[in-house]
Short mmCIF file of N, CA, C and O in Angstrom, two decimals:
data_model
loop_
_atom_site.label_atom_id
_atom_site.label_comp_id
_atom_site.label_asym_id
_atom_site.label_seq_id
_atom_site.Cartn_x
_atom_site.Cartn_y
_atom_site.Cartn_z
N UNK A 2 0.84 -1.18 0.00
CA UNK A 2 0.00 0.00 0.00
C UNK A 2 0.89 1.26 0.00
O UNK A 2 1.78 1.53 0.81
N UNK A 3 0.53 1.87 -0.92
CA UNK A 3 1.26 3.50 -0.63
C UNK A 3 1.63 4.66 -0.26
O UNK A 3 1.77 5.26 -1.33
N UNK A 4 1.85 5.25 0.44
CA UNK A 4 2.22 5.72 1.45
C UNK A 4 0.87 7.33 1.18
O UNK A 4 0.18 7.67 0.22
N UNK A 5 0.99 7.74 2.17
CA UNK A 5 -0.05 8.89 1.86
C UNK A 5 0.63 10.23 1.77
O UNK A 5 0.79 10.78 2.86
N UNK A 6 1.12 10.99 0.56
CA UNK A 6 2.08 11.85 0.26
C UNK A 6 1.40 13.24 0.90
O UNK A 6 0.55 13.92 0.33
N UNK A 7 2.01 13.54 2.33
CA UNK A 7 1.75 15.24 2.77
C UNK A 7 2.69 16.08 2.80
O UNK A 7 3.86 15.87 3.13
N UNK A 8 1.89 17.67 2.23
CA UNK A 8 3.53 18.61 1.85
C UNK A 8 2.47 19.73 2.66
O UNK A 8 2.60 20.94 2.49
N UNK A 9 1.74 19.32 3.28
CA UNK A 9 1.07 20.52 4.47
C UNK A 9 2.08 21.37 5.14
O UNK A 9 2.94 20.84 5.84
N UNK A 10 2.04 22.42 5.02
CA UNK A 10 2.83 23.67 6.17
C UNK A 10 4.40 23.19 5.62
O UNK A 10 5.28 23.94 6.04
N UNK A 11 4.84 22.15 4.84
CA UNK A 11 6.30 22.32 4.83
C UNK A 11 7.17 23.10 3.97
O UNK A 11 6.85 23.41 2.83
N UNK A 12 8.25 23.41 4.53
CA UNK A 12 9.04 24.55 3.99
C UNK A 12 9.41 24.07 2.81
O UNK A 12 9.35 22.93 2.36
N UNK A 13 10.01 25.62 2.13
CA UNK A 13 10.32 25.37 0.89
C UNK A 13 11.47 25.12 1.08
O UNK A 13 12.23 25.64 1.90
N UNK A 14 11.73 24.09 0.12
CA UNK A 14 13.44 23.55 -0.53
C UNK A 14 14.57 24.55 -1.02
O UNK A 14 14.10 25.41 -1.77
N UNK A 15 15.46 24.62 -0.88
CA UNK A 15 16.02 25.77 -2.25
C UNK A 15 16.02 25.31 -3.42
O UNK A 15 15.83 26.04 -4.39
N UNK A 16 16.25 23.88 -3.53
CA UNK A 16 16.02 23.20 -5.10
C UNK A 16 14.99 23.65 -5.38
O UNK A 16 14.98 24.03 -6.55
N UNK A 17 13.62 23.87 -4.62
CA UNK A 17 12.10 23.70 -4.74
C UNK A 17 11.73 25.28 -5.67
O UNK A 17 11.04 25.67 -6.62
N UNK A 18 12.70 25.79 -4.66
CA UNK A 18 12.72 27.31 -5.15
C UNK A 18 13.58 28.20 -6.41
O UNK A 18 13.52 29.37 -6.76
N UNK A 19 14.44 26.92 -6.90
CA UNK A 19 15.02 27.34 -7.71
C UNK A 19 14.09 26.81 -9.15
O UNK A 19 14.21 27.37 -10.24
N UNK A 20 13.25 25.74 -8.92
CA UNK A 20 12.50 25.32 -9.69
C UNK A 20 11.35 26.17 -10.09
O UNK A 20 11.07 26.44 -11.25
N UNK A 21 10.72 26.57 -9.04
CA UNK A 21 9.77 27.79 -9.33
C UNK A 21 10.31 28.31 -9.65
O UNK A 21 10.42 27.87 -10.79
N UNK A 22 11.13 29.39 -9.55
CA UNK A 22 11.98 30.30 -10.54
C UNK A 22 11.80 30.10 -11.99
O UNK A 22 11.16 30.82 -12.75
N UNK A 23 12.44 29.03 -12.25
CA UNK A 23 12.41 28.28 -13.64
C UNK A 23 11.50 28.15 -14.40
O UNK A 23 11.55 28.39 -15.60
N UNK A 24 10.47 27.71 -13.75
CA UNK A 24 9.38 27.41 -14.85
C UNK A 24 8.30 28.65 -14.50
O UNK A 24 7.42 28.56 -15.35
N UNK A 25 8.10 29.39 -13.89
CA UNK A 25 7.72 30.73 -13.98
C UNK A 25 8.60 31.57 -14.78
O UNK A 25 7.96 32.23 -15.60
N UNK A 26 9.51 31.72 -14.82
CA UNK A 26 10.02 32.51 -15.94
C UNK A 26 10.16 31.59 -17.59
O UNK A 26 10.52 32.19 -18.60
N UNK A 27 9.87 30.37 -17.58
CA UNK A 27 9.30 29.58 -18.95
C UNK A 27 8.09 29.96 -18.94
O UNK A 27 7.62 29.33 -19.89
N UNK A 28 6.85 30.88 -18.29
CA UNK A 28 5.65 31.10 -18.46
C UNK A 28 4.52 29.87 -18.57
O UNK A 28 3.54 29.76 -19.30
N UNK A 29 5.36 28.56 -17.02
CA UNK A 29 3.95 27.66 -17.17
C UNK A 29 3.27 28.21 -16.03
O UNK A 29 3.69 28.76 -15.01
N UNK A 30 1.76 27.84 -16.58
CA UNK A 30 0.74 28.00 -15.55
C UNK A 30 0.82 27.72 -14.25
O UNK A 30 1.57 26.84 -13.83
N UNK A 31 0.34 28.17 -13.77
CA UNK A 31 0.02 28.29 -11.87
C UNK A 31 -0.28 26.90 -11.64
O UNK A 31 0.21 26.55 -10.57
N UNK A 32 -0.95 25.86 -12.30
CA UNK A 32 -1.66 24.65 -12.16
C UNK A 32 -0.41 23.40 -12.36
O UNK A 32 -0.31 22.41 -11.64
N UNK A 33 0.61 23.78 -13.70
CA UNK A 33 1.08 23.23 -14.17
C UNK A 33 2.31 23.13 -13.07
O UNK A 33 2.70 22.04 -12.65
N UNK A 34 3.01 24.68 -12.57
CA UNK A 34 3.94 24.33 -11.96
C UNK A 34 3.94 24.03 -10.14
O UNK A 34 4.88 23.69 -9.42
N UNK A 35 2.76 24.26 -9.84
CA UNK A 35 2.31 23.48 -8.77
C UNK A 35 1.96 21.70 -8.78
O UNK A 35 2.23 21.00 -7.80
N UNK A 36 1.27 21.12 -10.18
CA UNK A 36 1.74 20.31 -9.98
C UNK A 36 2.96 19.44 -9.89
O UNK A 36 2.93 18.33 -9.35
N UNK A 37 4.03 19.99 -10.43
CA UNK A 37 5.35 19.70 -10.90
C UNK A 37 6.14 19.68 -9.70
O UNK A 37 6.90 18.75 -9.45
N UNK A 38 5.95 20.78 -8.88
CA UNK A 38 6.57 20.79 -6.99
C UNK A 38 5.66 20.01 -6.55
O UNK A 38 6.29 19.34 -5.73
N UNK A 39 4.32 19.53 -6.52
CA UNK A 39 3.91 18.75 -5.86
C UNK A 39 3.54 19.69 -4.66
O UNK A 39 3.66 19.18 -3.54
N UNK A 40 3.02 21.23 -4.74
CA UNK A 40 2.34 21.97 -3.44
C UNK A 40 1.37 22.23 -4.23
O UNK A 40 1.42 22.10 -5.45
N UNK A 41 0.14 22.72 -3.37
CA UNK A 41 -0.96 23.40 -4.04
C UNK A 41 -1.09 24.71 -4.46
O UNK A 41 -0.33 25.56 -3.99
N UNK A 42 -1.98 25.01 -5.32
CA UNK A 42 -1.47 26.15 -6.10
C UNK A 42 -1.16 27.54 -5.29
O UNK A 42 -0.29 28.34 -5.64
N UNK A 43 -2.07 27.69 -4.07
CA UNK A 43 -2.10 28.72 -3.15
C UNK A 43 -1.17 28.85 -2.70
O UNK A 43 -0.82 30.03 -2.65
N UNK A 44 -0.07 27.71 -2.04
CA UNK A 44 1.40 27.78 -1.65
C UNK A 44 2.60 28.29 -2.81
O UNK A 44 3.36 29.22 -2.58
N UNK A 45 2.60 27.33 -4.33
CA UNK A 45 3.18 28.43 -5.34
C UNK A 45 3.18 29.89 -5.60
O UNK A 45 4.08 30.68 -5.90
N UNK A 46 1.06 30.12 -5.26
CA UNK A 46 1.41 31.46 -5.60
C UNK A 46 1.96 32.63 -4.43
O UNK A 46 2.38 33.76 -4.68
N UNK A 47 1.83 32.05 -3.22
CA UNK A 47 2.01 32.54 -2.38
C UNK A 47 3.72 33.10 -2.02
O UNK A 47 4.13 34.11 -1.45
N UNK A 48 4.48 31.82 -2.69
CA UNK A 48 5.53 31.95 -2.97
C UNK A 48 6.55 33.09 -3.94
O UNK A 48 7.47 33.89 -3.76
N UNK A 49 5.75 32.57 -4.97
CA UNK A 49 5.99 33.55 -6.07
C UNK A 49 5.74 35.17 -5.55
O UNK A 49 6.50 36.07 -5.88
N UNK A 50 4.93 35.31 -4.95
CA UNK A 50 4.25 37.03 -4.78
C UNK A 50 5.40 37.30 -3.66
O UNK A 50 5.77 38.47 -3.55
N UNK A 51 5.99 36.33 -2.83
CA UNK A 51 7.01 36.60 -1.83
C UNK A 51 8.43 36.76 -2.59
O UNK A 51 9.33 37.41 -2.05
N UNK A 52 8.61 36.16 -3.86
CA UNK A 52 9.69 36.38 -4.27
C UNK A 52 9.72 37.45 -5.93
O UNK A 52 10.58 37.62 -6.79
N UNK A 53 8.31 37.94 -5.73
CA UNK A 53 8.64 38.98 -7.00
C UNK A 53 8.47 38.28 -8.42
O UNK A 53 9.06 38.65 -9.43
N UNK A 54 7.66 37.33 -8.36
CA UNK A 54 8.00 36.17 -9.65
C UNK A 54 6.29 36.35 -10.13
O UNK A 54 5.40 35.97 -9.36
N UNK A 55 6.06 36.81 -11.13
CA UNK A 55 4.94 36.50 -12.06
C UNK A 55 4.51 35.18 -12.49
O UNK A 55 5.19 34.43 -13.19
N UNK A 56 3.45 34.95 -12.08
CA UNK A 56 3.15 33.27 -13.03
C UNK A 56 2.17 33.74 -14.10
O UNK A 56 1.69 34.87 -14.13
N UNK A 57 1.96 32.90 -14.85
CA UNK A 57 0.71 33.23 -16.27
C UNK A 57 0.16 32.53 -15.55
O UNK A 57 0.54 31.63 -14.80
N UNK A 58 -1.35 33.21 -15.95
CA UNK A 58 -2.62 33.11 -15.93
C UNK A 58 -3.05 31.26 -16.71
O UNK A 58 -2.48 30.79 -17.69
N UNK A 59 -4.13 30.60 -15.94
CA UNK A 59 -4.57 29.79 -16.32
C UNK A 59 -4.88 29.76 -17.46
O UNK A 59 -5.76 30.62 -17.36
N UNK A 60 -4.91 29.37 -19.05
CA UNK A 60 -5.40 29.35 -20.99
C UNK A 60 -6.04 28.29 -20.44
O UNK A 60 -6.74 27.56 -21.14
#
């Protein structure tokens, strides 16, 4: 059986954060690069607005 994957309240990585970086400045979606870190989108964007980083809008 597989384990039950929680990323509740945990801090960000610097890898984690160098990744957002990355694919926010490639212009993927809010959806796309939250799923990709594996946080929910409210924690990406929450992130992003803390570090000055624009995401595109959901197409």
């Amino acid at each position: 059986m597989a384990e039950k994957f929680e990323r509740h309240r945990q801090p960000w990585r610097q890898d984690e954060v160098q990744k957002l970086h990355t694919l926010a400045k490639k212009g993927m979606a809010l959806k796309a690069i939250a799923k990709a870190l594996t946080r929910s989108e409210e924690s990406v964007k929450d992130r992003a607005k803390a570090d000055g980083l624009s995401i595109a809008k959901l197409r």
